[in-house]
Coordinates of C-alpha atoms in Angstrom, one line a residue:
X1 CA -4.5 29.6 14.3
X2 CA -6.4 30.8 17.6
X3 CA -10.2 29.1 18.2
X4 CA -12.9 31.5 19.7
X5 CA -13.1 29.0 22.6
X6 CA -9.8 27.0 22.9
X7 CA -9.6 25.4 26.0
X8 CA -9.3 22.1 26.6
X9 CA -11.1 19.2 28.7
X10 CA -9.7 15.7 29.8
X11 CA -11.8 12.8 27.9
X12 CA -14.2 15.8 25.9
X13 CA -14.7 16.2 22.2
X14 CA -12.6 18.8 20.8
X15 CA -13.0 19.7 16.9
X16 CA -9.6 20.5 15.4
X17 CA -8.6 22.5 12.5
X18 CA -5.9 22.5 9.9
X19 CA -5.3 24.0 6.8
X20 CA -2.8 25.1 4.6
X21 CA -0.7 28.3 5.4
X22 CA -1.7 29.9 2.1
X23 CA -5.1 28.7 1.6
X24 CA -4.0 26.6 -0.9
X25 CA -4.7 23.1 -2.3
X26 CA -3.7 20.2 0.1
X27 CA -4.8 17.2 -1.7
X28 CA -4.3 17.1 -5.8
X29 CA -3.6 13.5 -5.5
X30 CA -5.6 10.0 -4.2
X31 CA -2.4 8.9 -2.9
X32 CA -2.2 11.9 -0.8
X33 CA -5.0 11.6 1.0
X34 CA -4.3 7.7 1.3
X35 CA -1.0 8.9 2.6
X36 CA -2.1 11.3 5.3
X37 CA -5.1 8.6 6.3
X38 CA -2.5 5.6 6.9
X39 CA 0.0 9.0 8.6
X40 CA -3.1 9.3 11.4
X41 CA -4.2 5.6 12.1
X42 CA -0.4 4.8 12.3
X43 CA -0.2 8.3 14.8
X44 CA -3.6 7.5 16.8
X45 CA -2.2 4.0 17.6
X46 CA 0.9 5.7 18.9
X47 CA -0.7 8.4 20.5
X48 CA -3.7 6.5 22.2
X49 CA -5.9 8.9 20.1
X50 CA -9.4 8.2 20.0
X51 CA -10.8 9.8 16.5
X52 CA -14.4 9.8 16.2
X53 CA -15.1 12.1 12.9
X54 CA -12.7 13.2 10.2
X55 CA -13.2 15.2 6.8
X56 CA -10.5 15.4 4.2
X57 CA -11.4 18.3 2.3
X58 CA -8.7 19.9 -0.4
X59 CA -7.8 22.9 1.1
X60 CA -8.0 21.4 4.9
X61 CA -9.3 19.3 7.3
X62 CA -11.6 18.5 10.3
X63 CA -11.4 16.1 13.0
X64 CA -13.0 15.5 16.5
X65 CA -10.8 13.9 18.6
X66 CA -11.2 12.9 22.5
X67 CA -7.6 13.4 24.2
X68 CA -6.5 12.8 28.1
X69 CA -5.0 16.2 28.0
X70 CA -3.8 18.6 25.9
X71 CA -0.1 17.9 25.6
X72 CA -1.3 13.9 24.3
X73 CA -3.4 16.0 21.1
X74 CA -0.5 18.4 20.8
X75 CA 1.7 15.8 20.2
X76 CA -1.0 13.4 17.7
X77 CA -1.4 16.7 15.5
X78 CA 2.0 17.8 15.4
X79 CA 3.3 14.0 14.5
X80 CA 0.3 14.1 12.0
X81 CA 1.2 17.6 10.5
X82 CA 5.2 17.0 10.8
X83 CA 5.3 13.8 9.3
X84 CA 3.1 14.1 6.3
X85 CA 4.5 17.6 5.6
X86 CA 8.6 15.8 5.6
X87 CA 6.9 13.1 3.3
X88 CA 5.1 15.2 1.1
X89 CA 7.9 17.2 0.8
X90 CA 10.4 14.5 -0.8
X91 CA 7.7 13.3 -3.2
X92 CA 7.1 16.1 -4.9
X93 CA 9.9 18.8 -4.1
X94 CA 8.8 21.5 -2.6
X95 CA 10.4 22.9 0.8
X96 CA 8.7 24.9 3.7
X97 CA 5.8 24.6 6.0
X98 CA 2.4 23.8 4.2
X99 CA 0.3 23.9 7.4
X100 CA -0.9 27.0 9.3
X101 CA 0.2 26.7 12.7
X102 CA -1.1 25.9 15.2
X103 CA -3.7 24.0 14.8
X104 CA -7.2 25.1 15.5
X105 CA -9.0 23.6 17.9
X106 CA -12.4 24.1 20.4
X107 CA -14.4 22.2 22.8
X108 CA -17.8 21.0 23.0
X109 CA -19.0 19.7 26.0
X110 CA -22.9 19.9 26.1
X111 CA -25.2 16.9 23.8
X112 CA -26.3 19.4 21.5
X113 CA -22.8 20.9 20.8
X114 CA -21.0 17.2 19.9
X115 CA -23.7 16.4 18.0
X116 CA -23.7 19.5 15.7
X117 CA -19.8 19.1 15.9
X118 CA -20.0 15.4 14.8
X119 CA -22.5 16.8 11.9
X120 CA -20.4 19.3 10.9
X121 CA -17.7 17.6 10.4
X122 CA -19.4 15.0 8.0
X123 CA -21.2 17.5 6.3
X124 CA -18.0 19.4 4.8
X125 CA -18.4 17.9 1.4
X126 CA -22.1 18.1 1.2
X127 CA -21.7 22.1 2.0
X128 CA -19.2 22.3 -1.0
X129 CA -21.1 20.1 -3.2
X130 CA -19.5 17.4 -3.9
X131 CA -21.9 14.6 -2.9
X132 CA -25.4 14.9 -1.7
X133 CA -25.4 13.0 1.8
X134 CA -22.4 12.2 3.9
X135 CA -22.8 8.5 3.7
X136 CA -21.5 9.6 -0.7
X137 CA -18.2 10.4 0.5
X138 CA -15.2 8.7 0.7
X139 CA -13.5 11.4 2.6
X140 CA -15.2 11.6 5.5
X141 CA -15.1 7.7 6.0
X142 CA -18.3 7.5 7.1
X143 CA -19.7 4.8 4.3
X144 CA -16.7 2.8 5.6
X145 CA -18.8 2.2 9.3
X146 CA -20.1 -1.2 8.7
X147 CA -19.0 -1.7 4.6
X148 CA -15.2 -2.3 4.2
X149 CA -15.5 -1.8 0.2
X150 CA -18.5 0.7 -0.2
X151 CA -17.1 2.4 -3.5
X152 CA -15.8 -1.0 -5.0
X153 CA -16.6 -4.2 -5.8
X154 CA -16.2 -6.7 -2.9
X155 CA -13.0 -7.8 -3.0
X156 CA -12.1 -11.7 -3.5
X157 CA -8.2 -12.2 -3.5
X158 CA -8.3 -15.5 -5.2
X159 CA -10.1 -14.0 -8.4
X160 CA -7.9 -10.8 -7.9
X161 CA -5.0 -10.1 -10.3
X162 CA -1.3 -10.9 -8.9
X163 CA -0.3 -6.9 -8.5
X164 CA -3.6 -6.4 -6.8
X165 CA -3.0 -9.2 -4.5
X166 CA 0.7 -8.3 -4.4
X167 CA -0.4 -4.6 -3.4
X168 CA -2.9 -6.0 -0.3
X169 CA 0.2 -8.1 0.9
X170 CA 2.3 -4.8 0.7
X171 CA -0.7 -3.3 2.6
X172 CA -0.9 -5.7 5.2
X173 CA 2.9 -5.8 5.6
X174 CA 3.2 -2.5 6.5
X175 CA 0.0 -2.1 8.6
X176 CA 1.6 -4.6 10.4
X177 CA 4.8 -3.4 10.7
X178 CA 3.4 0.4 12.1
X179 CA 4.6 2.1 9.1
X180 CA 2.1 4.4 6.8
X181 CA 2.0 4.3 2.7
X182 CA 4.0 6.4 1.5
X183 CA 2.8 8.5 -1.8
X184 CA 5.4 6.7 -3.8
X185 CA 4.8 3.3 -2.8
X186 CA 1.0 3.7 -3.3
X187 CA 1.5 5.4 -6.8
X188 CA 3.5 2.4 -7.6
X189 CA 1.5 -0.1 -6.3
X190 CA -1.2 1.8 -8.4
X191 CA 0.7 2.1 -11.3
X192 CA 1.2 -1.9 -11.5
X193 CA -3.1 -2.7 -11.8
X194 CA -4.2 -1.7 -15.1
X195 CA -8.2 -2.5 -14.3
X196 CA -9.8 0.9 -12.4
X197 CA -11.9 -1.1 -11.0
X198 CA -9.0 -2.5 -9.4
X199 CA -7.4 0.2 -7.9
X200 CA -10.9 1.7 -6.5
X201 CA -10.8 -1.4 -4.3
X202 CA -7.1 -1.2 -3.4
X203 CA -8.3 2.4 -2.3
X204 CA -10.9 0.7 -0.7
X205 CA -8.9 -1.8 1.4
X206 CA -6.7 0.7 2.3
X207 CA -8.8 2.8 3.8
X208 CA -10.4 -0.5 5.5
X209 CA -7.4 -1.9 6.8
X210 CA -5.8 1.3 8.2
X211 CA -9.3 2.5 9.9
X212 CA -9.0 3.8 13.0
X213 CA -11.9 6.5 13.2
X214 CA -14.4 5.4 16.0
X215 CA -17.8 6.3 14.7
X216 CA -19.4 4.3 17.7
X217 CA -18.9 8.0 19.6
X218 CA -21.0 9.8 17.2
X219 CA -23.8 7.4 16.8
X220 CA -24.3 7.4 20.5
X221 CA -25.3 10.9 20.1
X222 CA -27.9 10.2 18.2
X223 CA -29.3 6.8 19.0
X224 CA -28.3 4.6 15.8
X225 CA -26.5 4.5 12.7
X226 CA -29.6 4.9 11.0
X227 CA -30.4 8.3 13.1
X228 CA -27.0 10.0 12.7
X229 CA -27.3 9.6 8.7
X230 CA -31.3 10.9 8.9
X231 CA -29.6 14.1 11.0
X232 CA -26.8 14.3 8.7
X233 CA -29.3 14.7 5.5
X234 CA -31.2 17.2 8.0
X235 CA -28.9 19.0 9.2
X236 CA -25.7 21.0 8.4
X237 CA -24.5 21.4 11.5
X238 CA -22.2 24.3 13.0
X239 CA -19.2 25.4 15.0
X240 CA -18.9 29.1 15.5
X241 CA -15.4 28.2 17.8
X242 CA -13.2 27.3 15.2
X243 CA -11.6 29.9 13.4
X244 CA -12.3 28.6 9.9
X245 CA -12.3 31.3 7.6
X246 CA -15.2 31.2 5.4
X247 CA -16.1 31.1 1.7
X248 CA -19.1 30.6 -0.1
X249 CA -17.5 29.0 -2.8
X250 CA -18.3 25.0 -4.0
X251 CA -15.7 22.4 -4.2
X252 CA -16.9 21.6 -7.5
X253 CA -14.2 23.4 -10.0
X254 CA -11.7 21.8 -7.8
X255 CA -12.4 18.5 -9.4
X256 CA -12.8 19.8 -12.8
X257 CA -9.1 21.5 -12.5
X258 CA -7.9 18.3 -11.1
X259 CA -8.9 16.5 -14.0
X260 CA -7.3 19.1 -16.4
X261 CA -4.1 19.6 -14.6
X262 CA -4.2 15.4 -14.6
X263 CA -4.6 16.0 -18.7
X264 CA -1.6 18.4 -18.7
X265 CA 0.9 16.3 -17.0
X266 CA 0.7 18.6 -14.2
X267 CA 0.5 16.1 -10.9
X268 CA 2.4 13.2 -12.3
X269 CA 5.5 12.0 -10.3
X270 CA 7.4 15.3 -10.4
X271 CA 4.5 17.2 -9.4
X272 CA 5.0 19.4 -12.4
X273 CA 2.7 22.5 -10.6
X274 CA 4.9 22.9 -8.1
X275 CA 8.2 23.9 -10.9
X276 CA 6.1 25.8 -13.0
X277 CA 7.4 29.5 -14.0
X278 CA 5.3 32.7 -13.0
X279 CA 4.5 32.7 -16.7
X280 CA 3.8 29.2 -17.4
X281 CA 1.0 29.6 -14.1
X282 CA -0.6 32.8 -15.5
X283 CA -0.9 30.6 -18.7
X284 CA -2.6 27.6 -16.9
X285 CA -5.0 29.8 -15.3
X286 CA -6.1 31.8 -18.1
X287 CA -7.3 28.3 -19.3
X288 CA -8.5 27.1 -16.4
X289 CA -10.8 30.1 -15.4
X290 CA -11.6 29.6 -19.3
X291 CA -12.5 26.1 -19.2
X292 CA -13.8 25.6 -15.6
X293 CA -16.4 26.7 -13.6
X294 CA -13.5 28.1 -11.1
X295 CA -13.8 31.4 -9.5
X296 CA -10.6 33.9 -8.9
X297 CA -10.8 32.0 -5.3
X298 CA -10.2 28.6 -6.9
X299 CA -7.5 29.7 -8.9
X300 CA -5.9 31.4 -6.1
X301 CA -5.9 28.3 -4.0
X302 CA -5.4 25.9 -6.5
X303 CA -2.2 27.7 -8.1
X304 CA -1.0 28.6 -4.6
X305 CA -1.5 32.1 -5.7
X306 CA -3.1 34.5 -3.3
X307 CA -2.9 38.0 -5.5
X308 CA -3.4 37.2 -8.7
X309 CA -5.9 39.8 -10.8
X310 CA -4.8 39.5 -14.4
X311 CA -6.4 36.3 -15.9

């Protein structure tokens, strides 16, 4: 994947790029996304990474990232991609690459270009409408700056239950130990709480205790916390270097699919979607154009199918 204006700087921002080699859906699944978070602190620790942005969208993701050259981000990205892709694989099944490769990546040296980098990057899910201000997502991590339970309630371990404070043991164990969550432990450790509001803070702590996304970087830029969300509601910002192919399309149906496919035992353990016959696909997608507000684009991507005309 080749950026418009790839080269590379000691110690400057660089926005980098990845996305699935067919355009399809990355993320079905909360522990997913928890696994390929806990996958990057654990590889940014390693790596002596400094992260200052980061946007986990379904189909791909975003980071700025501040490297002493470019063989030490090479090597973060590759043990990012490698690992989670080895990981993923043996949860749910599947063989092959899922990344395009490599990487995209470009620089931004000037004020104004890391600052509409920064904003660009936290504005991914407020472009495909899925929340109305950066600060209302959980996947850019943002919220998480100076709340450690912003989508939960705050957490008190002696008024927990036991498998919640058996799951932030297991958290803290492992964080401890350098190791990321893998998709099966966290779908167990899930599994166990029976309260949702439970699990959203498990997800919460998570995310908390495996932080490693310096937002001090971007707030510099614009004077205060304060300031960067009042430019992030007032601005989209833009990169024209990376070679992100565009489409108009909201995130939106995404969810709704999610939620069916959920429904229809479809991303369970055995990550049903992935075994499903030609015939048994074209039959989901019949009902999920029907039933959803999906386009032929998010049936494409969310199928894995890039050609398909007939439903």
């Amino acid at each position: 994947m080749k950026s418009r204006k790839s080269k590379f700087r000691a110690g400057i921002l660089q926005h980098t790029y990845k996305i699935t080699k067919d355009f399809g859906i990355l993320f079905y699944r909360i522990e997913d996304r928890l696994m390929m978070f806990t996958i990057q602190s654990v590889m940014a620790r390693k790596h002596n990474i400094r992260v200052v942005a980061a946007s986990y969208m379904f189909t791909h993701m975003h980071e700025g990232a501040v490297a002493a050259d470019k063989a030490q981000l090479d090597a973060f990205e590759r043990d990012c991609m490698n690992t989670y892709v080895k990981a993923y694989n043996n949860d749910v099944g599947r063989d092959g690459r899922l990344f395009k490769t490599p990487y995209g990546f470009s620089l931004k040296v000037s004020d104004k270009e890391r600052r509409h980098c920064c904003l660009y990057i936290l504005n991914n899910h407020v472009e495909k409408k899925l929340v109305k201000s950066a600060i209302h997502s959980r996947w850019d991590f943002l919220a998480y700056y100076h709340n450690p339970n912003p989508f939960s309630e705050p957490l008190v371990k002696r008024k927990a239950s036991y498998y919640l404070r058996e799951a932030c043991s297991i958290v803290d164990h492992e964080y401890d130990a350098g190791r990321y969550l893998r998709s099966a432990l966290l779908r167990g450790m899930m599994r166990k709480i029976n309260k949702d509001t439970e699990k959203e803070q498990l997800i919460d702590y998570i995310i908390t205790k495996y932080m490693f996304i310096d937002f001090d970087y971007c707030i510099n830029l614009f004077g205060s916390f304060d300031e960067l969300i009042l430019a992030a509601d007032s601005v989209t910002g833009y990169d024209y270097d990376i070679d992100e192919k565009f489409n108009r399309y909201p995130d939106t149906p995404y969810v709704e699919m999610i939620r069916l496919a959920e429904k229809d035992g479809l991303l369970g353990k055995d990550m049903m979607i992935y075994k499903l016959s030609e015939s048994e696909l074209e039959k989901y997608a019949i009902k999920y154009r029907r039933l959803t507000a999906a386009s032929e684009h998010h049936i494409n991507s969310f199928f894995r199918k890039q050609f398909w005309t007939s439903y």
